[in-house]
Short mmCIF file of C-alpha atoms in Angstrom, two decimals:
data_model
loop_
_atom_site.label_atom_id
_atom_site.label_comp_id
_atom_site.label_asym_id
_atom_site.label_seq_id
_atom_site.Cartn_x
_atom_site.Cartn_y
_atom_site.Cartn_z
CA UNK A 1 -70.45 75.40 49.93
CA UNK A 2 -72.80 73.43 52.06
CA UNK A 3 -76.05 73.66 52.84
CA UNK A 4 -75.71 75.92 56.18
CA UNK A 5 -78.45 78.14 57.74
CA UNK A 6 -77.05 80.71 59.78
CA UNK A 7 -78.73 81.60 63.08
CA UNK A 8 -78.61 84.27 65.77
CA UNK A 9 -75.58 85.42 67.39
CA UNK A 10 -75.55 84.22 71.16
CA UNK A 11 -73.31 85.95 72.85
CA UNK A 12 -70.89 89.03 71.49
CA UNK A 13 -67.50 90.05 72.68
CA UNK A 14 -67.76 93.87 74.10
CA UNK A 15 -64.41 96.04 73.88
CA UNK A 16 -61.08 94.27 73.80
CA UNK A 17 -62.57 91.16 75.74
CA UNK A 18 -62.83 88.57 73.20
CA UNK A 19 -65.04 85.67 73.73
CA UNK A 20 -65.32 81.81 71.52
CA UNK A 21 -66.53 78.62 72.31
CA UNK A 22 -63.23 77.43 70.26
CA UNK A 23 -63.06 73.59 70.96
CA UNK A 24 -65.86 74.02 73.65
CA UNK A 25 -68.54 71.48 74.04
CA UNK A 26 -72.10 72.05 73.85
CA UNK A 27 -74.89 70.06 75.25
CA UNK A 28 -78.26 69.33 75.14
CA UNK A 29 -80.06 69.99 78.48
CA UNK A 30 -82.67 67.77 79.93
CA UNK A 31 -85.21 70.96 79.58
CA UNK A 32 -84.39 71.14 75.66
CA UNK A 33 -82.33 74.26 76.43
CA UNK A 34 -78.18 73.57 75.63
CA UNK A 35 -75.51 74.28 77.74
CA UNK A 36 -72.70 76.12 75.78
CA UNK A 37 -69.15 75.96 77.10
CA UNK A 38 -66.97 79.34 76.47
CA UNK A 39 -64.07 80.58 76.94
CA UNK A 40 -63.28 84.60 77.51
CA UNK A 41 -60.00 86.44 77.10
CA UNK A 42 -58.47 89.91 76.62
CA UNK A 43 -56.44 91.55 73.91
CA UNK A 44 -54.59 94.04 76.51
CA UNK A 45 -53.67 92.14 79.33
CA UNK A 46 -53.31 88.47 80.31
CA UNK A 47 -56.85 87.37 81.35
CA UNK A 48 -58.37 84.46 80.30
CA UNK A 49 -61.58 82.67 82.05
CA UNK A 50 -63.76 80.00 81.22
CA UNK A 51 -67.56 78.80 81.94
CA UNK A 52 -70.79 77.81 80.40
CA UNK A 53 -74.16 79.44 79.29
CA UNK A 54 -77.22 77.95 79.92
CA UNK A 55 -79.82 78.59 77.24
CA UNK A 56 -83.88 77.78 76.42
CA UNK A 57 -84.51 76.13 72.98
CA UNK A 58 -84.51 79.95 71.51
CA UNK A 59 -80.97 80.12 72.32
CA UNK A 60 -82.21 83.29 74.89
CA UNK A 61 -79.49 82.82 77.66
CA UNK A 62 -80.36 81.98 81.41
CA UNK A 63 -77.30 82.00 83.01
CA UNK A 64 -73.97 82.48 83.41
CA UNK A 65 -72.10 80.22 85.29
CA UNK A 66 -68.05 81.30 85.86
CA UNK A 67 -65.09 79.15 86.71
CA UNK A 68 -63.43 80.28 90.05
CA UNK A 69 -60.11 78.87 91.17
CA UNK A 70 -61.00 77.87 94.81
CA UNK A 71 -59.37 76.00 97.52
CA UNK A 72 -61.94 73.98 99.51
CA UNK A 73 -65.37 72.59 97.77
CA UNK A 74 -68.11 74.67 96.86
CA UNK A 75 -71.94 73.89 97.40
CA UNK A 76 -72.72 75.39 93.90
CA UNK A 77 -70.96 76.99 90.46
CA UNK A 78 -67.82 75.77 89.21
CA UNK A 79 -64.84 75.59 90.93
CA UNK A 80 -61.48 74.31 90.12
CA UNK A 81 -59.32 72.98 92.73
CA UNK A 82 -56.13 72.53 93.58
CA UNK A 83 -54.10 74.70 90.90
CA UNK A 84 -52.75 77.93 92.24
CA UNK A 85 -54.85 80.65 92.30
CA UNK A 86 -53.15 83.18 90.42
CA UNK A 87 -53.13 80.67 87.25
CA UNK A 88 -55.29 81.72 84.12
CA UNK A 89 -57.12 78.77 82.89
CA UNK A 90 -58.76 78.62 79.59
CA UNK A 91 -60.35 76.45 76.47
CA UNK A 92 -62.49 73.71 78.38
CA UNK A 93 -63.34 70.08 77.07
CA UNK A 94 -65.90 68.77 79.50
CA UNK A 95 -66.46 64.74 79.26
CA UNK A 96 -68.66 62.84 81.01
CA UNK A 97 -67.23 59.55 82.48
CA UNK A 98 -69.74 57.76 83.48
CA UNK A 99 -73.10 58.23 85.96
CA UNK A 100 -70.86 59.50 88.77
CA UNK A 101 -67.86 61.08 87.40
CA UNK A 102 -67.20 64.02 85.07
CA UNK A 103 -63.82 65.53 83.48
CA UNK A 104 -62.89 69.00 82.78
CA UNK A 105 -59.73 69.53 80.39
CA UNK A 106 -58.17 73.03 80.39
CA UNK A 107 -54.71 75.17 79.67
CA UNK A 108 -53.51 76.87 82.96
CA UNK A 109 -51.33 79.87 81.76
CA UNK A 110 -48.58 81.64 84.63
CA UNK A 111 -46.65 84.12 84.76
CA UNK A 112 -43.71 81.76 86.40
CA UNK A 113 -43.56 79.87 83.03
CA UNK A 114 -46.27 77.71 83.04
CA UNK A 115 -48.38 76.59 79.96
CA UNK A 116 -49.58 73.05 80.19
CA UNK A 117 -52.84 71.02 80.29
CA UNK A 118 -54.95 69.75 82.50
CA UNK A 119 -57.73 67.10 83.49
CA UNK A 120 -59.37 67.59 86.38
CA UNK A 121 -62.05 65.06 87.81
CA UNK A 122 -65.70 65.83 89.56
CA UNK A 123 -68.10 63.41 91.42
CA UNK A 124 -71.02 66.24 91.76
CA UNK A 125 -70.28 68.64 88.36
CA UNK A 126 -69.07 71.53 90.86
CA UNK A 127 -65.75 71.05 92.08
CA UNK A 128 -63.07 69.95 90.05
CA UNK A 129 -59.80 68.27 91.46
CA UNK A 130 -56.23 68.80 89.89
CA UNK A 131 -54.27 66.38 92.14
CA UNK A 132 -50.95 67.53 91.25
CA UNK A 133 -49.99 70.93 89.58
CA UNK A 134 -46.51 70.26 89.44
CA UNK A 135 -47.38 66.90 86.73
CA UNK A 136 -50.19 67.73 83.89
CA UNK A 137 -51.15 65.72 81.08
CA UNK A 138 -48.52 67.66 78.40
CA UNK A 139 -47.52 70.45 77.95
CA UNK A 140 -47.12 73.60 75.68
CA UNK A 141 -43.34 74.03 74.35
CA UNK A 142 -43.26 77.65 76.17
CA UNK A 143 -43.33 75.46 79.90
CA UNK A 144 -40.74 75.87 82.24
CA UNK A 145 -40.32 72.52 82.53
CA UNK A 146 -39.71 71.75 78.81
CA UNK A 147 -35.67 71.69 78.72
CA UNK A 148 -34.49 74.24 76.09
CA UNK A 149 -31.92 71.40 74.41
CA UNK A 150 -34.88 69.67 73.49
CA UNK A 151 -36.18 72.99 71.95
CA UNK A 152 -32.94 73.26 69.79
CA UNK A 153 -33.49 69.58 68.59
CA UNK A 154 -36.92 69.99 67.12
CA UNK A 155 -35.93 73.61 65.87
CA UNK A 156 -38.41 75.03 68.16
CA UNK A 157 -36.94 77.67 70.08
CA UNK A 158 -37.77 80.48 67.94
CA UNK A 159 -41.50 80.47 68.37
CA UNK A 160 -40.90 79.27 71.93
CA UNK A 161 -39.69 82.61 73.57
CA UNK A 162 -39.48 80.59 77.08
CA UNK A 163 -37.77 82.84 79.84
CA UNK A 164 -38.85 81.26 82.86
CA UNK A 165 -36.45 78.67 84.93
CA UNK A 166 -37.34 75.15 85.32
CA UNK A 167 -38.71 74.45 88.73
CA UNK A 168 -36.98 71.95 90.97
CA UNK A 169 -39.84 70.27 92.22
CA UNK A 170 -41.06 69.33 88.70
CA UNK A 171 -40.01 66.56 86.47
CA UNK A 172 -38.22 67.50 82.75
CA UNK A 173 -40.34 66.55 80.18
CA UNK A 174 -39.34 65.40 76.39
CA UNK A 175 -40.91 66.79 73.33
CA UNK A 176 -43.06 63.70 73.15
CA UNK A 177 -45.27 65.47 75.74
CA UNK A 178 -45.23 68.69 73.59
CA UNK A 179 -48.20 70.09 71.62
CA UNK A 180 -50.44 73.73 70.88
CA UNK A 181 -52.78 74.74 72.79
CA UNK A 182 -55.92 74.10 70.19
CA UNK A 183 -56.71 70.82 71.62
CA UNK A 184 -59.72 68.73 71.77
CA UNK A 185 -60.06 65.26 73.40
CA UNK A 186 -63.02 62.46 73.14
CA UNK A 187 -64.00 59.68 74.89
CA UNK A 188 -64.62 56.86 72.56
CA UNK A 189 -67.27 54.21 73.04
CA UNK A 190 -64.93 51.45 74.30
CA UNK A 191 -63.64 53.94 77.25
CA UNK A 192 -60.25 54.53 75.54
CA UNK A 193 -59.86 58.59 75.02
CA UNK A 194 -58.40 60.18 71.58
CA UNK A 195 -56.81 63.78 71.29
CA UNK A 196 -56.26 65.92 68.43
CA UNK A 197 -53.88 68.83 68.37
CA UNK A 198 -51.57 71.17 66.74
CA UNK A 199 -47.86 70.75 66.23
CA UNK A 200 -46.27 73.92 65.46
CA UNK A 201 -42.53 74.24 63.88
CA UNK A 202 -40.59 76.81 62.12
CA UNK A 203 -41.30 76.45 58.46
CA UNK A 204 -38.26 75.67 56.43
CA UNK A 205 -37.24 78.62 53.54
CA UNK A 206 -37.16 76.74 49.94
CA UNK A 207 -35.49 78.27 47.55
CA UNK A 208 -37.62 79.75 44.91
CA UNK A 209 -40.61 79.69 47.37
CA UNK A 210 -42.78 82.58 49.12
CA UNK A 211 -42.26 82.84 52.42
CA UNK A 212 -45.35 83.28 54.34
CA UNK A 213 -46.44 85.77 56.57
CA UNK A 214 -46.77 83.66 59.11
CA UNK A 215 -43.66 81.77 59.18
CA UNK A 216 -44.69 78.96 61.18
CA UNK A 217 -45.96 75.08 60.15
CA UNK A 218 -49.10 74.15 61.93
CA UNK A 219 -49.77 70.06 61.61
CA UNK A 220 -52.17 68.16 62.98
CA UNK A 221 -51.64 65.33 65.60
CA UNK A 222 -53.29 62.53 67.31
CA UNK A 223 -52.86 60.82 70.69
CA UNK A 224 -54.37 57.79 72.05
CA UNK A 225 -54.70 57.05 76.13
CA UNK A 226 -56.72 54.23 78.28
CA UNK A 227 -57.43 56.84 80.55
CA UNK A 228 -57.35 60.05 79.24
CA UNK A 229 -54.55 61.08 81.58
CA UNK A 230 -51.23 59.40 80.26
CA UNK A 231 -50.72 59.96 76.41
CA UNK A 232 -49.34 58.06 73.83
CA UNK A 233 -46.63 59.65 71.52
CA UNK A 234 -47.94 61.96 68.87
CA UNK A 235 -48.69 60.58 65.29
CA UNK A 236 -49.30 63.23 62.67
CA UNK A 237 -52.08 63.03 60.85
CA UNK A 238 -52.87 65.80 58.60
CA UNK A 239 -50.34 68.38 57.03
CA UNK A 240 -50.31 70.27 54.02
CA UNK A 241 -49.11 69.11 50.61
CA UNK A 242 -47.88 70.00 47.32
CA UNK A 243 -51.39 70.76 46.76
CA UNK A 244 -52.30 73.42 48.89
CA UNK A 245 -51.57 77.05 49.31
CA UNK A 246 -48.09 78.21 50.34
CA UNK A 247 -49.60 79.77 52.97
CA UNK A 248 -52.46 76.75 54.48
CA UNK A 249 -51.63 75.36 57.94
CA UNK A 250 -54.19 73.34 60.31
CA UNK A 251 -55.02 75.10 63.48
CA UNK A 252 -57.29 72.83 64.37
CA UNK A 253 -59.74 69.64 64.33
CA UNK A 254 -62.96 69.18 65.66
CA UNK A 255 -64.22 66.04 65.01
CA UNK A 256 -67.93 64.60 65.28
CA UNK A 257 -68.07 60.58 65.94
CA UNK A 258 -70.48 58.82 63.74
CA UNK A 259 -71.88 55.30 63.03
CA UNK A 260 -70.95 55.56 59.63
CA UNK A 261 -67.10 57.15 60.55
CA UNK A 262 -65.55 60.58 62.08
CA UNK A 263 -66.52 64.17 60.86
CA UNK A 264 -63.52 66.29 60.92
CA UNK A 265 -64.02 69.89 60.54
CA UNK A 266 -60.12 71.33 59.91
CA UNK A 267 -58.88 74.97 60.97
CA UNK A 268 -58.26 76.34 57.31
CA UNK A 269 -55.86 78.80 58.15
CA UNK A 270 -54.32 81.41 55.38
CA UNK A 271 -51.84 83.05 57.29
CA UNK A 272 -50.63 85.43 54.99
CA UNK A 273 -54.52 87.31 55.26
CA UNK A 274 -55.11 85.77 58.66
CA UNK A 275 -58.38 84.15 57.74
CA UNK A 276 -59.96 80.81 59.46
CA UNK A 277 -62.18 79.12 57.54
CA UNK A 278 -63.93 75.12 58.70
CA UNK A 279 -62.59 72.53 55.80
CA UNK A 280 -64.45 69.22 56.23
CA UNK A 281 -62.68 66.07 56.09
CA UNK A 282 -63.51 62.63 57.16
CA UNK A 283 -61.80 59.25 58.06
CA UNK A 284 -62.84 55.53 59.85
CA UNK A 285 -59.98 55.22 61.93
CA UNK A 286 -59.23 58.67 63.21
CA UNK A 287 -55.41 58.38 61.86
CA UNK A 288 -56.57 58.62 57.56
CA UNK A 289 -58.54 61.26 56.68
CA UNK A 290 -59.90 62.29 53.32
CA UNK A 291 -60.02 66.01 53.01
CA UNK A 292 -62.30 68.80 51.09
CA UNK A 293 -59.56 70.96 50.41
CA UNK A 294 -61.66 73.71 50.18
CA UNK A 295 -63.89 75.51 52.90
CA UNK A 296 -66.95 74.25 53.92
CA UNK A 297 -68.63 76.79 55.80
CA UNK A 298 -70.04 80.18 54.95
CA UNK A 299 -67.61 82.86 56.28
CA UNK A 300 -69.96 86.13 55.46
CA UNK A 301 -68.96 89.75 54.86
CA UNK A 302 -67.26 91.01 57.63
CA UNK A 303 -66.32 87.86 59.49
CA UNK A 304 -62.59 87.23 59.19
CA UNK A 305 -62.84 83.64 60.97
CA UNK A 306 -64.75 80.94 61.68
CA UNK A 307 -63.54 79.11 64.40
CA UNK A 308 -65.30 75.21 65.63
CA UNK A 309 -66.29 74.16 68.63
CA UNK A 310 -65.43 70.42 70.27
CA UNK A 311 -67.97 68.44 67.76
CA UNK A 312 -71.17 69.15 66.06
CA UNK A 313 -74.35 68.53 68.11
CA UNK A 314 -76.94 66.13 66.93
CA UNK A 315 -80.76 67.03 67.53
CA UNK A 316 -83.11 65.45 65.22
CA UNK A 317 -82.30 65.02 61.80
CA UNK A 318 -79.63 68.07 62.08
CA UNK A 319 -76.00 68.91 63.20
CA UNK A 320 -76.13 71.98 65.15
CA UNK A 321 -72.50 74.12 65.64
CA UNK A 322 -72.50 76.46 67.96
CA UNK A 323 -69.41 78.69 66.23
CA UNK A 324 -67.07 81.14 67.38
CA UNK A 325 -66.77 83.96 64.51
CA UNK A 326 -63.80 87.25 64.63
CA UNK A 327 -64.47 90.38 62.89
CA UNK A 328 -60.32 90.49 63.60
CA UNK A 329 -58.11 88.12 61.21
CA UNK A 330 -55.69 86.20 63.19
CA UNK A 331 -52.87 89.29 63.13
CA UNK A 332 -55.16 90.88 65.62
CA UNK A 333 -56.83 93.20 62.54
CA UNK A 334 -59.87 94.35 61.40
CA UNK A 335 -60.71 93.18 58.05
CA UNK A 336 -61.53 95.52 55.09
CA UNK A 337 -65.23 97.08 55.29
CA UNK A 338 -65.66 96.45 58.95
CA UNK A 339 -66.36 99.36 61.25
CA UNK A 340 -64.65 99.56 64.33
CA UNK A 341 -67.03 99.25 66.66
CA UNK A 342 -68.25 95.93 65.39
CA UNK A 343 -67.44 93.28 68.07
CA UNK A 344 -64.60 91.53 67.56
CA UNK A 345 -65.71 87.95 68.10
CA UNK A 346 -69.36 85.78 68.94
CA UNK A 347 -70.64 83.03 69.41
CA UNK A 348 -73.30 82.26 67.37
CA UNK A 349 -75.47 79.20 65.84
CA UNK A 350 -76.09 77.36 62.62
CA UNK A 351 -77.55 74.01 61.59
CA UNK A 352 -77.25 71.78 58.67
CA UNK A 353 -79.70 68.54 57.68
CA UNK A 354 -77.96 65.45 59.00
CA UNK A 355 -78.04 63.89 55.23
CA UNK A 356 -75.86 66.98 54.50
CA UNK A 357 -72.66 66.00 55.80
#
C-alpha cells in the first residue's frame, strides 16, 4: 500500500442525502484556500445537485455555492442556462479554456427519458450556456433518443430499462455516442480535449464460471475531440483479464497529467461485496496503460469505498486527493461493523509525497 496520510473529513453526507466529489475537480484558490467541486444526491427520491465548496488552507469551509437552473443571467452564484428547469444535473468537470472562457461538463437526468451529457460554456464563471438541449455531447444508453435496435445489437437492453419515447425534435443517435455516466474529461496542453469513461455490457455466462453478483462488464474507454464538444468513436482501453477476479470491473479513471506520463487511478470494483477501491496504473499515451492490479489506497475499517475525484492536485512536493468515501458498498448496504447512524458517504482529504507515485 502506498504511502498515504489520511486527513480530516470535509464534508459528511446527513440522512439518505449522499454527497462525493466523484470525478469532481478541485482547485487551488488564489488565497491558498481550494475550491472543491461536489456533487449531492438522494437515496429515496430522484434529486441530484451539484456545486463547489470554498475552503481556507485548514480545509474549514467558507462557502457553499449551489447550481441553480435559471433562465436569464445572474449577477452572482452559479447558474446553468438554457436546459429545462425541471432537469437534475449532476457530476461536474469544470475546465478552464483560456483567460476568458470556462467549461462546465455535467449529466442532466429527466423524467421524459433523458440521460445525456453536457458542456456548457461561461465568459464570467457564473452563468453557464447549454445552446441546445435537444443535441448534447453523448449520451447514456437509457436516452430517449438512443433507438432500442441499436440496444439489441450491442446486447444492451437489459441494463437499459428505457421506457420513454424518442422525441421528434431530436436527432437518433448510434451507439458510437453511447457511454456511463462516470466520466471525466481533460484539456490537454496542445488544446485538444481527452475523455475517459465506462462502457457497460451484459457479461457473457461461461460455462464452468461464477457468475457474479453483479452481472454486468464495466470497461474502460477513451475519446479524443479538438474541441471538447464533438467526440471521436470510443477506443477501449482497459478491461479485465484472465488475471483478475471473476468479479473486477472498472468504474472508473481519474487520471493526473504529468511531465514524466499520465497517473491513472482505476475504480477497483468487486461487485460481488460491492467494494471500490483506487488501483493505480500509468501510461505515456493515454491509450496503454500499465496497471497495479492491486489497490493502492487505504480503504479503513468501516469505509466500503473509495471513490476519486477528476485528478490529483499538486501543491508542493505532494499530490493532494480530495476523496469521496461510502460507509454503504455499492448494493446500497452497510458494511459489517458499521453502525447505522454513521454517514453514509464524505468527502474527505489525503496527501502523498510527489516522489511517491
Amino acid at each position: 500500500m502506498k504511502n498515504w496520510r489520511i486527513g480530516k473529513n470535509i464534508l459528511c453526507a446527513e440522512g439518505d442525502d449522499l454527497v462525493q466529489s466523484f470525478l469532481a475537480v478541485n482547485e487551488i484558490r488564489e488565497d491558498g484556500g481550494f475550491r472543491i467541486w461536489y456533487s449531492q444526491y438522494s437515496l429515496t427520491e430522484k434529486r441530484y445537485r451539484f456545486g463547489y465548496l470554498d475552503t481556507d488552507e485548514e480545509l474549514n469551509i467558507l462557502a457553499d455555492t449551489v447550481m441553480q437552473i435559471s433562465s436569464a443571467p445572474q449577477k452572482n452564484g452559479l447558474h446553468i442556462l438554457g436546459v429545462p428547469a425541471q432537469w437534475q444535473l449532476v457530476q461536474p468537470v469544470h475546465i478552464r479554456l483560456d483567460e476568458k472562457r470556462e467549461r462546465l461538463y455535467f449529466w442532466a437526468h429527466g423524467d421524459e427519458g433523458v440521460c445525456r451529457f453536457f458542456a456548457a460554456d461561461s465568459t464570467d464563471g457564473i452563468n453557464f450556456h447549454v445552446p441546445d438541449f435537444h443535441r448534447p455531447c453523448l449520451y447514456h444508453p437509457n436516452d430517449r433518443a438512443v433507438p432500442l435496435e441499436e440496444l439489441k445489437h450491442k446486447q444492451l437492453t437489459p441494463y437499459c430499462n428505457r421506457y420513454a419515447p424518442a422525441d421528434p425534435d431530436e436527432p437518433a443517435v448510434s451507439t458510437d455516442m453511447l457511454m456511463n455516466d462516470a466520466t471525466n474529461v481533460y484539456r490537454l496542453d496542445d488544446g485538444s480535449f481527452e475523455l475517459y469513461s465506462a462502457q457497460v455490457a451484459m457479461r457473457s455466462a461461461a460455462p464452468g464460471k461464477k457468475v457474479p453478483q453483479d452481472p454486468l462488464l464495466r470497461t474502460v474507454q477513451r475519446r479524443t475531440s479538438a474541441d471538447g464538444i464533438h467526440w471521436s468513436k470510443p477506443q477501449t482501453v482497459v478491461q479485465p483479464d484472465a488475471e483478475d477476479a471473476f468479479d473486477l470491473q472498472f468504474y472508473h479513471l481519474s487520471v493526473t497529467h504529468t511531465p514524466k506520463g499520465r497517473i491513472g487511478m482505476l475504480g477497483h470494483y468487486r461487485s460481488d461485496p460491492g467494494t471500490m477501491d483506487v488501483e493505480f496504473c500509468f501510461s505515456q499515451d493515454g491509450i496503454t496503460w500499465k496497471r497495479e492490479r492491486v489497490p493502492g489506497f487505504p480503504r479503513l475499517d468501516g469505509v466500503a469505498g473509495v471513490y476519486t475525484p477528476h485528478s490529483l492536485l499538486k501543491k508542493g512536493d505532494k499530490y493532494l486527493m480530495f476523496y469521496t468515501g461510502y460507509a454503504i458498498n455499492h448494493h446500497g448496504q452497510y458494511i459489517a461493523g458499521v453502525a447505522p447512524d454513521t454517514p453514509k458517504s464524505w468527502i474527505g482529504y489525503a496527501e502523498i509525497p510527489c516522489a511517491d507515485l
